[in-house]
mmCIF file with all atom_site columns, C-alpha atoms in Angstrom:
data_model
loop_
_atom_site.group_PDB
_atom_site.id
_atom_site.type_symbol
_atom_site.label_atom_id
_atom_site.label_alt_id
_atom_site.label_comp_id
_atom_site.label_asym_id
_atom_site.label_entity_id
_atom_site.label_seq_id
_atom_site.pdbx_PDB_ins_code
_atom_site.Cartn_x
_atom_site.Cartn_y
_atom_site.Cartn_z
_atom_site.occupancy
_atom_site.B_iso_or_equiv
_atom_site.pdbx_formal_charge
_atom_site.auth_seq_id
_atom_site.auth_comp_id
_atom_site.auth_asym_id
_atom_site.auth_atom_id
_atom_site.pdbx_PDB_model_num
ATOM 1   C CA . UNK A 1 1   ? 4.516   0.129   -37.211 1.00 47.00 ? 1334 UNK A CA 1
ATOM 2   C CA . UNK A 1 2   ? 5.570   -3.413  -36.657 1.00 51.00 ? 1335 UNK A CA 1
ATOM 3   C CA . UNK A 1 3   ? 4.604   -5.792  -39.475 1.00 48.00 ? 1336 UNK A CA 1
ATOM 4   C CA . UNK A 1 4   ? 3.206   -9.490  -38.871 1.00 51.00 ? 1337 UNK A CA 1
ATOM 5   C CA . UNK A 1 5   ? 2.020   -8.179  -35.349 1.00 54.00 ? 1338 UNK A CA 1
ATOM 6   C CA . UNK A 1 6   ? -1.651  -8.616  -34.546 1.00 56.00 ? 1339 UNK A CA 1
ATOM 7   C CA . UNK A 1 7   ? -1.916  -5.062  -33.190 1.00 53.00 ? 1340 UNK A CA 1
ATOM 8   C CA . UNK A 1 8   ? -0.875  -1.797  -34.610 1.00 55.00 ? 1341 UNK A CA 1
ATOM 9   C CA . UNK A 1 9   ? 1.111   0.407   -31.348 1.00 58.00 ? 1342 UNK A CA 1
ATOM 10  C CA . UNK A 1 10  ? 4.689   0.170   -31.528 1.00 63.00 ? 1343 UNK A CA 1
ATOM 11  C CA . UNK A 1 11  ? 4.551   -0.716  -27.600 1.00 66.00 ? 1344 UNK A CA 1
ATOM 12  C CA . UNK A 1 12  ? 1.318   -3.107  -26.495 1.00 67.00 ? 1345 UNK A CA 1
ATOM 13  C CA . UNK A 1 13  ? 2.277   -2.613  -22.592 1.00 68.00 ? 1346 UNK A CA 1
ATOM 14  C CA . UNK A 1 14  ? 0.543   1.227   -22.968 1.00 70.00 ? 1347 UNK A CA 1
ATOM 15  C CA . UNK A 1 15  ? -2.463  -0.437  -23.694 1.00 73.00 ? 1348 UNK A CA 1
ATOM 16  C CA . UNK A 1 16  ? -2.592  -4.104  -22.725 1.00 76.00 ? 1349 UNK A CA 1
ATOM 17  C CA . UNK A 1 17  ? -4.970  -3.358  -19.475 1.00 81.00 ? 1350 UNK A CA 1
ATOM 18  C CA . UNK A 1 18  ? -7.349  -1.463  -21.974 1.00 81.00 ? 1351 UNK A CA 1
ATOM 19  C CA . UNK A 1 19  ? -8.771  -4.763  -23.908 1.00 80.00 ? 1352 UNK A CA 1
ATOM 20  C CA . UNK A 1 20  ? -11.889 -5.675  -23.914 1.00 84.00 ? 1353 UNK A CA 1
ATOM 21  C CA . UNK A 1 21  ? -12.124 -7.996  -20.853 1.00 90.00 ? 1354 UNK A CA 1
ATOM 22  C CA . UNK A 1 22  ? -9.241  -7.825  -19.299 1.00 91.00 ? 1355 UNK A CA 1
ATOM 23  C CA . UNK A 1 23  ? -10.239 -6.310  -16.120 1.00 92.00 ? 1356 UNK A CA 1
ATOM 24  C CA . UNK A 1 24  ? -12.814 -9.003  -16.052 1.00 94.00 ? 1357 UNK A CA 1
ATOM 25  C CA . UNK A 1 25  ? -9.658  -11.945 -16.817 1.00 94.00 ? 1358 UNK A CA 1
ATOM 26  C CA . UNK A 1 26  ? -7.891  -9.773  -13.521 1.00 94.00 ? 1359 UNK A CA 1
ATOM 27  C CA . UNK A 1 27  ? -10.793 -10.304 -11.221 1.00 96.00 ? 1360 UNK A CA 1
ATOM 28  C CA . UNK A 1 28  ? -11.424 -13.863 -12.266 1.00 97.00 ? 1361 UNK A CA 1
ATOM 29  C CA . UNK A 1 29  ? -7.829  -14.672 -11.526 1.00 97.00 ? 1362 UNK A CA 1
ATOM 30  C CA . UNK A 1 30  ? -7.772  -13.018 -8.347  1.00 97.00 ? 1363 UNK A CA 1
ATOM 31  C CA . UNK A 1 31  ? -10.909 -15.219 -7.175  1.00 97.00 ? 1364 UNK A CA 1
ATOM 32  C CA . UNK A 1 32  ? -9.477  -18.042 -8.614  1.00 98.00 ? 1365 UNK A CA 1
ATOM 33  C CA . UNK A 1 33  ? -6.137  -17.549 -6.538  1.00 97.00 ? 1366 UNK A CA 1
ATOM 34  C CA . UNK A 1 34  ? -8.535  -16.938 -3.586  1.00 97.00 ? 1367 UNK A CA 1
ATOM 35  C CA . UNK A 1 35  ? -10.145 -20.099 -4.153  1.00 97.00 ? 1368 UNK A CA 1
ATOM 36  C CA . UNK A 1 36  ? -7.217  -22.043 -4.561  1.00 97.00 ? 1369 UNK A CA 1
ATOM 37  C CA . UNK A 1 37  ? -5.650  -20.516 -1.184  1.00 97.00 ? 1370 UNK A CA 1
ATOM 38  C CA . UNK A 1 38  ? -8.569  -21.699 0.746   1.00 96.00 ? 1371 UNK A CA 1
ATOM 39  C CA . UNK A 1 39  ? -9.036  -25.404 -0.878  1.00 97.00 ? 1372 UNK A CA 1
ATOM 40  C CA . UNK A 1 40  ? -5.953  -26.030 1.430   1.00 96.00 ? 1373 UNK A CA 1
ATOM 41  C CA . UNK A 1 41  ? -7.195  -27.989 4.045   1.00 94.00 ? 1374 UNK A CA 1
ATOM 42  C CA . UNK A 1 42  ? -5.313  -26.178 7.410   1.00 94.00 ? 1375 UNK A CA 1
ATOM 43  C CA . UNK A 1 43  ? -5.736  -23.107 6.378   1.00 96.00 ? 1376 UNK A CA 1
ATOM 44  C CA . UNK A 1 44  ? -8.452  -20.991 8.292   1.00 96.00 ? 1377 UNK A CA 1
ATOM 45  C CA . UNK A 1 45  ? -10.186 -18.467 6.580   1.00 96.00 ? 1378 UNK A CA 1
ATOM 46  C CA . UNK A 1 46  ? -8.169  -15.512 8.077   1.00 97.00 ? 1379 UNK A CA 1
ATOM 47  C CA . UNK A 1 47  ? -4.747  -17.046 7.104   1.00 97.00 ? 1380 UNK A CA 1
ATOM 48  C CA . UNK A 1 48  ? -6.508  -17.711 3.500   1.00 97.00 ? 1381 UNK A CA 1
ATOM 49  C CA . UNK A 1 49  ? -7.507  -13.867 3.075   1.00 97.00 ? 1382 UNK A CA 1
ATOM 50  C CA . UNK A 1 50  ? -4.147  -12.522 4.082   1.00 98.00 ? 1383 UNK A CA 1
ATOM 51  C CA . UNK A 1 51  ? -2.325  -14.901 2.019   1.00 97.00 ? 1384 UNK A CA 1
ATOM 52  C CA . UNK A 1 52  ? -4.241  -14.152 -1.137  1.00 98.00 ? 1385 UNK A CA 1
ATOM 53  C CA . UNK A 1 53  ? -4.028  -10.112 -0.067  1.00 97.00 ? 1386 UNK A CA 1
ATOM 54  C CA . UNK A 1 54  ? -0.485  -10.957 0.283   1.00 97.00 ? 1387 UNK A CA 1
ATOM 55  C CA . UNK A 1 55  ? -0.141  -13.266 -2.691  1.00 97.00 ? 1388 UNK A CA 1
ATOM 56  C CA . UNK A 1 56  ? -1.954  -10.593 -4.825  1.00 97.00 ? 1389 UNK A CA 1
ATOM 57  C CA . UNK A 1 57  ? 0.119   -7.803  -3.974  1.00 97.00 ? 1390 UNK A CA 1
ATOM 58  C CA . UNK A 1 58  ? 3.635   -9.581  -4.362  1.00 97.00 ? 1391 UNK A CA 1
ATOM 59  C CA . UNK A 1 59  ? 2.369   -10.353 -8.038  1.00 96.00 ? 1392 UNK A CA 1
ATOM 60  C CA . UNK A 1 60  ? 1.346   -7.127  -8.336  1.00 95.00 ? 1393 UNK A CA 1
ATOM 61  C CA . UNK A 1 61  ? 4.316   -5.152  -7.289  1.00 92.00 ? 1394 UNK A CA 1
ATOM 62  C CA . UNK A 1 62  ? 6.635   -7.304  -9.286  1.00 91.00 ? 1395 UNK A CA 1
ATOM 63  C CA . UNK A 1 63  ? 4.455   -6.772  -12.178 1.00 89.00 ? 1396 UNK A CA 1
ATOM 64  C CA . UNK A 1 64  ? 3.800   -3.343  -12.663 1.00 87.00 ? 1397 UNK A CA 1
ATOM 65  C CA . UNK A 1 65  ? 6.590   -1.824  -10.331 1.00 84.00 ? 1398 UNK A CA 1
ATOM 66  C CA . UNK A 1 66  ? 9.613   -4.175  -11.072 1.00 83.00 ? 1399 UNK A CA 1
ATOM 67  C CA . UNK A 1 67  ? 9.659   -5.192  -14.558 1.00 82.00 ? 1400 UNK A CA 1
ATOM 68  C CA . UNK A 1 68  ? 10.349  -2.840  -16.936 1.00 79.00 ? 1401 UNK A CA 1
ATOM 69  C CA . UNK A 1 69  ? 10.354  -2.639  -20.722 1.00 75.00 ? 1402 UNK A CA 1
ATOM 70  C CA . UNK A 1 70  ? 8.129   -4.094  -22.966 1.00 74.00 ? 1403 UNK A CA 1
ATOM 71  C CA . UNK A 1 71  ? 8.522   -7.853  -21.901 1.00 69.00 ? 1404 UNK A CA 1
ATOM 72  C CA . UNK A 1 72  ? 6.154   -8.866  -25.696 1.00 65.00 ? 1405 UNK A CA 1
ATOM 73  C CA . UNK A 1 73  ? 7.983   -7.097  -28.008 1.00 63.00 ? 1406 UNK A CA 1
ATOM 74  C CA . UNK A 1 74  ? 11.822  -6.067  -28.310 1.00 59.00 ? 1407 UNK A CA 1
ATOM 75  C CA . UNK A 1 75  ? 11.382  -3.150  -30.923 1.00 57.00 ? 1408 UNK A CA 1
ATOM 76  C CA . UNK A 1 76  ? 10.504  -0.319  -28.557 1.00 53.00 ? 1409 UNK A CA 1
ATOM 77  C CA . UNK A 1 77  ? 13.294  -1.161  -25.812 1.00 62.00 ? 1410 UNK A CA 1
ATOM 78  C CA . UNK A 1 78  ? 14.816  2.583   -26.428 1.00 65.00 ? 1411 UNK A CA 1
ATOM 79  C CA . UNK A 1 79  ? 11.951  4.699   -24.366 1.00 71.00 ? 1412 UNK A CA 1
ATOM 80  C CA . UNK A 1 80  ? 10.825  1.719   -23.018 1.00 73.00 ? 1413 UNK A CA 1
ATOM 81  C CA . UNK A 1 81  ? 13.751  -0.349  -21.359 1.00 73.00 ? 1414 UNK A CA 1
ATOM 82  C CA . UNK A 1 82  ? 13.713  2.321   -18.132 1.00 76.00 ? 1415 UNK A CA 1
ATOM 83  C CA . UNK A 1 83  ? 10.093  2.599   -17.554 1.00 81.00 ? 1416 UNK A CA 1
ATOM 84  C CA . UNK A 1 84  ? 8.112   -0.067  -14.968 1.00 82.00 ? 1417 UNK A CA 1
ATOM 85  C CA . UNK A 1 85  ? 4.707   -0.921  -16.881 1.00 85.00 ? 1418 UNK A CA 1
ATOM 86  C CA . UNK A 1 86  ? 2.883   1.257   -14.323 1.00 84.00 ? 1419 UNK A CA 1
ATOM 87  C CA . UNK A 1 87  ? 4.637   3.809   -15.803 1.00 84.00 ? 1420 UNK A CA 1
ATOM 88  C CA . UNK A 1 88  ? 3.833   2.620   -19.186 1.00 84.00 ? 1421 UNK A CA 1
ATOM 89  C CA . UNK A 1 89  ? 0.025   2.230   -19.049 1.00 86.00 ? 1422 UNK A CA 1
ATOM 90  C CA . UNK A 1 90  ? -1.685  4.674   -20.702 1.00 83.00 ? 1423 UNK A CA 1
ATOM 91  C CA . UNK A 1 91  ? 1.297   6.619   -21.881 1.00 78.00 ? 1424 UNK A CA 1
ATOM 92  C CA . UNK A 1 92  ? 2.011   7.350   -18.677 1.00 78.00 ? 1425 UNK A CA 1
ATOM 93  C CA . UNK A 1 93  ? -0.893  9.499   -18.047 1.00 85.00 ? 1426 UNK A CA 1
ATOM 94  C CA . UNK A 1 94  ? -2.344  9.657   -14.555 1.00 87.00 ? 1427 UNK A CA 1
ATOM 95  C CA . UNK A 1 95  ? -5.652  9.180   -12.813 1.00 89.00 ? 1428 UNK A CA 1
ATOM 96  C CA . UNK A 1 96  ? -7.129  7.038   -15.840 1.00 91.00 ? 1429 UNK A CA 1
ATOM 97  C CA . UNK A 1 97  ? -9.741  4.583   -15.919 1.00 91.00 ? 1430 UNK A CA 1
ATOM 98  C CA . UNK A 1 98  ? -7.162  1.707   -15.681 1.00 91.00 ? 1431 UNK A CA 1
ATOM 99  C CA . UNK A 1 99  ? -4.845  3.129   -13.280 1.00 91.00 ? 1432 UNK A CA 1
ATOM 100 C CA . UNK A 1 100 ? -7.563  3.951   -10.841 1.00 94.00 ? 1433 UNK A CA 1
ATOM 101 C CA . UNK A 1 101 ? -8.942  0.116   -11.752 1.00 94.00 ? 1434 UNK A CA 1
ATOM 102 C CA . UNK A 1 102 ? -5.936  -0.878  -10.851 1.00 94.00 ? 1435 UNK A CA 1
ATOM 103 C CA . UNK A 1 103 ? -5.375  1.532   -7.498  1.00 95.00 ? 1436 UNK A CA 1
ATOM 104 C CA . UNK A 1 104 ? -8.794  0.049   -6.689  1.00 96.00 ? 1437 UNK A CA 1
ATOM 105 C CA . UNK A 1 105 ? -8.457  -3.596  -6.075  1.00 96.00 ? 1438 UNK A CA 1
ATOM 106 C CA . UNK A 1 106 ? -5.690  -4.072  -3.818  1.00 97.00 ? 1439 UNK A CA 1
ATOM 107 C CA . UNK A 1 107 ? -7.869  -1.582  -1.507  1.00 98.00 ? 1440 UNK A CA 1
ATOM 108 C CA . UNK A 1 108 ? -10.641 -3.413  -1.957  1.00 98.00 ? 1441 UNK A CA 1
ATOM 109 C CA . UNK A 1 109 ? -8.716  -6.784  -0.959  1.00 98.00 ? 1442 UNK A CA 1
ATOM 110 C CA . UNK A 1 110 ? -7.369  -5.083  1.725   1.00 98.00 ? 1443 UNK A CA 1
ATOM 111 C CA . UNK A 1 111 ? -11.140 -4.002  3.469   1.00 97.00 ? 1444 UNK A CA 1
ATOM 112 C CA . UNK A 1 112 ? -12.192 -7.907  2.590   1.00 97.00 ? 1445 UNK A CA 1
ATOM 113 C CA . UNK A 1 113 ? -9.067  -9.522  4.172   1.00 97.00 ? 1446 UNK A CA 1
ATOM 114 C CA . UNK A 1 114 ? -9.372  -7.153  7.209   1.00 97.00 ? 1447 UNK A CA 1
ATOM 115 C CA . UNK A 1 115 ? -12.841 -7.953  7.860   1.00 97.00 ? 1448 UNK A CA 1
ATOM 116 C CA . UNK A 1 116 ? -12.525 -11.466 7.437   1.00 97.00 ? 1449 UNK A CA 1
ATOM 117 C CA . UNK A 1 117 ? -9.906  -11.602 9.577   1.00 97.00 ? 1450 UNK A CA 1
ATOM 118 C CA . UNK A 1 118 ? -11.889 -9.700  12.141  1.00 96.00 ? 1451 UNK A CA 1
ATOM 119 C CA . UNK A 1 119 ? -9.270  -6.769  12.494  1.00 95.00 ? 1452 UNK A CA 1
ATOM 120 C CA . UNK A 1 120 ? -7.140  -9.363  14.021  1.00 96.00 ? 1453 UNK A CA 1
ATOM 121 C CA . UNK A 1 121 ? -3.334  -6.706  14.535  1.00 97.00 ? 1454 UNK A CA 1
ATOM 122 C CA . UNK A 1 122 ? -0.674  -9.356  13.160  1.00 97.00 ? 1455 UNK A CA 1
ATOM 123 C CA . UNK A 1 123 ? -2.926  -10.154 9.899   1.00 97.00 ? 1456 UNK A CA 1
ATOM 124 C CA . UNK A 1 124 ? -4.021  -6.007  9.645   1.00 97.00 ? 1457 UNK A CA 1
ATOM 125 C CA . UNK A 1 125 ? -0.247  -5.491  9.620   1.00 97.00 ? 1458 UNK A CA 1
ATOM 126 C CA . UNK A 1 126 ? 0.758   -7.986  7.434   1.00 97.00 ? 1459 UNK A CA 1
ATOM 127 C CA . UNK A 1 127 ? -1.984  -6.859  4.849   1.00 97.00 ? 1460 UNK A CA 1
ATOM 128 C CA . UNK A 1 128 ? -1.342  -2.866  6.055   1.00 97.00 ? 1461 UNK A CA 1
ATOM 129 C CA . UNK A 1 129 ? 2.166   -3.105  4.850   1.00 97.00 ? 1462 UNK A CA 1
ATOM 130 C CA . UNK A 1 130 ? 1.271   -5.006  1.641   1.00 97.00 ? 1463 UNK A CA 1
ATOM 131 C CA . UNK A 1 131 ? -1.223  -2.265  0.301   1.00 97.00 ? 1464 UNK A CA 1
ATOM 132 C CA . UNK A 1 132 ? 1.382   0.202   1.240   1.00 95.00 ? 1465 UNK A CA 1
ATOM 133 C CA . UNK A 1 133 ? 4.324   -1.375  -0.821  1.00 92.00 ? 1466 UNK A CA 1
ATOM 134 C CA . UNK A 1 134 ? 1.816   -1.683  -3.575  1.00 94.00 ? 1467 UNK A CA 1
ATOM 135 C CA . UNK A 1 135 ? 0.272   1.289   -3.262  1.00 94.00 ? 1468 UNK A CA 1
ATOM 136 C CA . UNK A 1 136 ? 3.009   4.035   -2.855  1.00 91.00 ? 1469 UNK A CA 1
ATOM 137 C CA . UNK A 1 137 ? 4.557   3.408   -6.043  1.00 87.00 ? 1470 UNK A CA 1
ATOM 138 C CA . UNK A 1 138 ? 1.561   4.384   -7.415  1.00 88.00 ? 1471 UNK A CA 1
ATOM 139 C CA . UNK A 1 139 ? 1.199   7.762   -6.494  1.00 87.00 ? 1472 UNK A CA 1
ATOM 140 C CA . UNK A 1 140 ? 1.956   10.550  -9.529  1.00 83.00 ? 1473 UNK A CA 1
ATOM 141 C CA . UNK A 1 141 ? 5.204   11.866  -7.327  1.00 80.00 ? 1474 UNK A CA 1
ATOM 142 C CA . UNK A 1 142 ? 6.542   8.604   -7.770  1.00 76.00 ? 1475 UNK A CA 1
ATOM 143 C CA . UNK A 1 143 ? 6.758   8.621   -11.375 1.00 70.00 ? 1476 UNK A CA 1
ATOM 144 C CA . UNK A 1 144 ? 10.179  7.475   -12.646 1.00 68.00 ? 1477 UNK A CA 1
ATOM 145 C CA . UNK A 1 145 ? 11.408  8.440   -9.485  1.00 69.00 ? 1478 UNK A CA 1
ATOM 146 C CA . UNK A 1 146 ? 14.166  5.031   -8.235  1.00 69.00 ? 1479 UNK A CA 1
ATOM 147 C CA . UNK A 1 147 ? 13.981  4.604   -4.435  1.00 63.00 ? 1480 UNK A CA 1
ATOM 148 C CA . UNK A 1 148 ? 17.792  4.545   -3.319  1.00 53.00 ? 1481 UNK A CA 1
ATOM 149 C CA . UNK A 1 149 ? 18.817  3.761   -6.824  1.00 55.00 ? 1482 UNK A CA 1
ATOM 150 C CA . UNK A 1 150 ? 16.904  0.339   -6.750  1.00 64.00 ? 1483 UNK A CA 1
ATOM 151 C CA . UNK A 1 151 ? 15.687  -0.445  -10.043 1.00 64.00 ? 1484 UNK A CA 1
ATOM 152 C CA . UNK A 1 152 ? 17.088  2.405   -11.862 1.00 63.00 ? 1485 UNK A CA 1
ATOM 153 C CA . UNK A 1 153 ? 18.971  0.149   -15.058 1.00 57.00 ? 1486 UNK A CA 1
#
């Protein structure tokens, strides 16, 4: 138990995406960076939709597949320092509400930014290979498993 912290687990980044509203906060964000992509003047509404698809899943994959430890608190480094925080929500359970949350929207961007760019092939690859670097290091067979040693310290 950590004293003077507000919350009472040892590591917050198991349970972070569980607080009330939070999933709400993502989405809002999300639409907000939409929102922001397309108040730029010369951007059409296809480039806008890829870019936040793209912009989304970047964030994403840096966030939950790059960083690991527990970037709050330095007390549980020892478990912690070689696990990404994908692998650290939920105590590294699988199929949970979060993690299928959080499986969920980059698909869903995916279907909007294809459609809005009506299936156009350069923007449908662009946004194909984004889901698919965000998605594959989701699956449970990728669980602490380091692709060509990248990321493993």
């Amino acid at each position: 138990m950590n004293v003077g912290t507000a919350h009472s687990e040892q590591n917050p980044t198991h349970s972070y995406f569980n607080s009330k509203g939070m999933w709400l906060t993502y989405l809002l964000i999300v639409a907000l960076l939409h929102f922001l992509v397309m108040s730029v003047p010369f951007f059409t509404v296809a480039v806008a939709w890829t870019l936040t698809n793209l912009f989304h899943n970047v964030g994403m994959f840096y966030t939950l597949h790059v960083t690991k430890g527990t970037p709050w608190e330095t007390a549980d480094q020892g478990k912690a320092r070689l696990l990404t925080q994908w692998e650290q929500i939920d105590y590294g359970e699988q199929f949970t509400a979060t993690k299928k949350f959080l499986t969920l929207v980059p698909i869903v961007l995916f279907f909007l930014a294809s459609f809005y760019t009506k299936y156009d092939k350069i923007h449908f690859l662009i946004n194909l290979t984004s889901l698919g670097f965000v998605l594959v290091p989701k699956l449970p067979f990728f669980h602490g498993v380091r692709l060509f040693n990248i990321n493993k310290y």
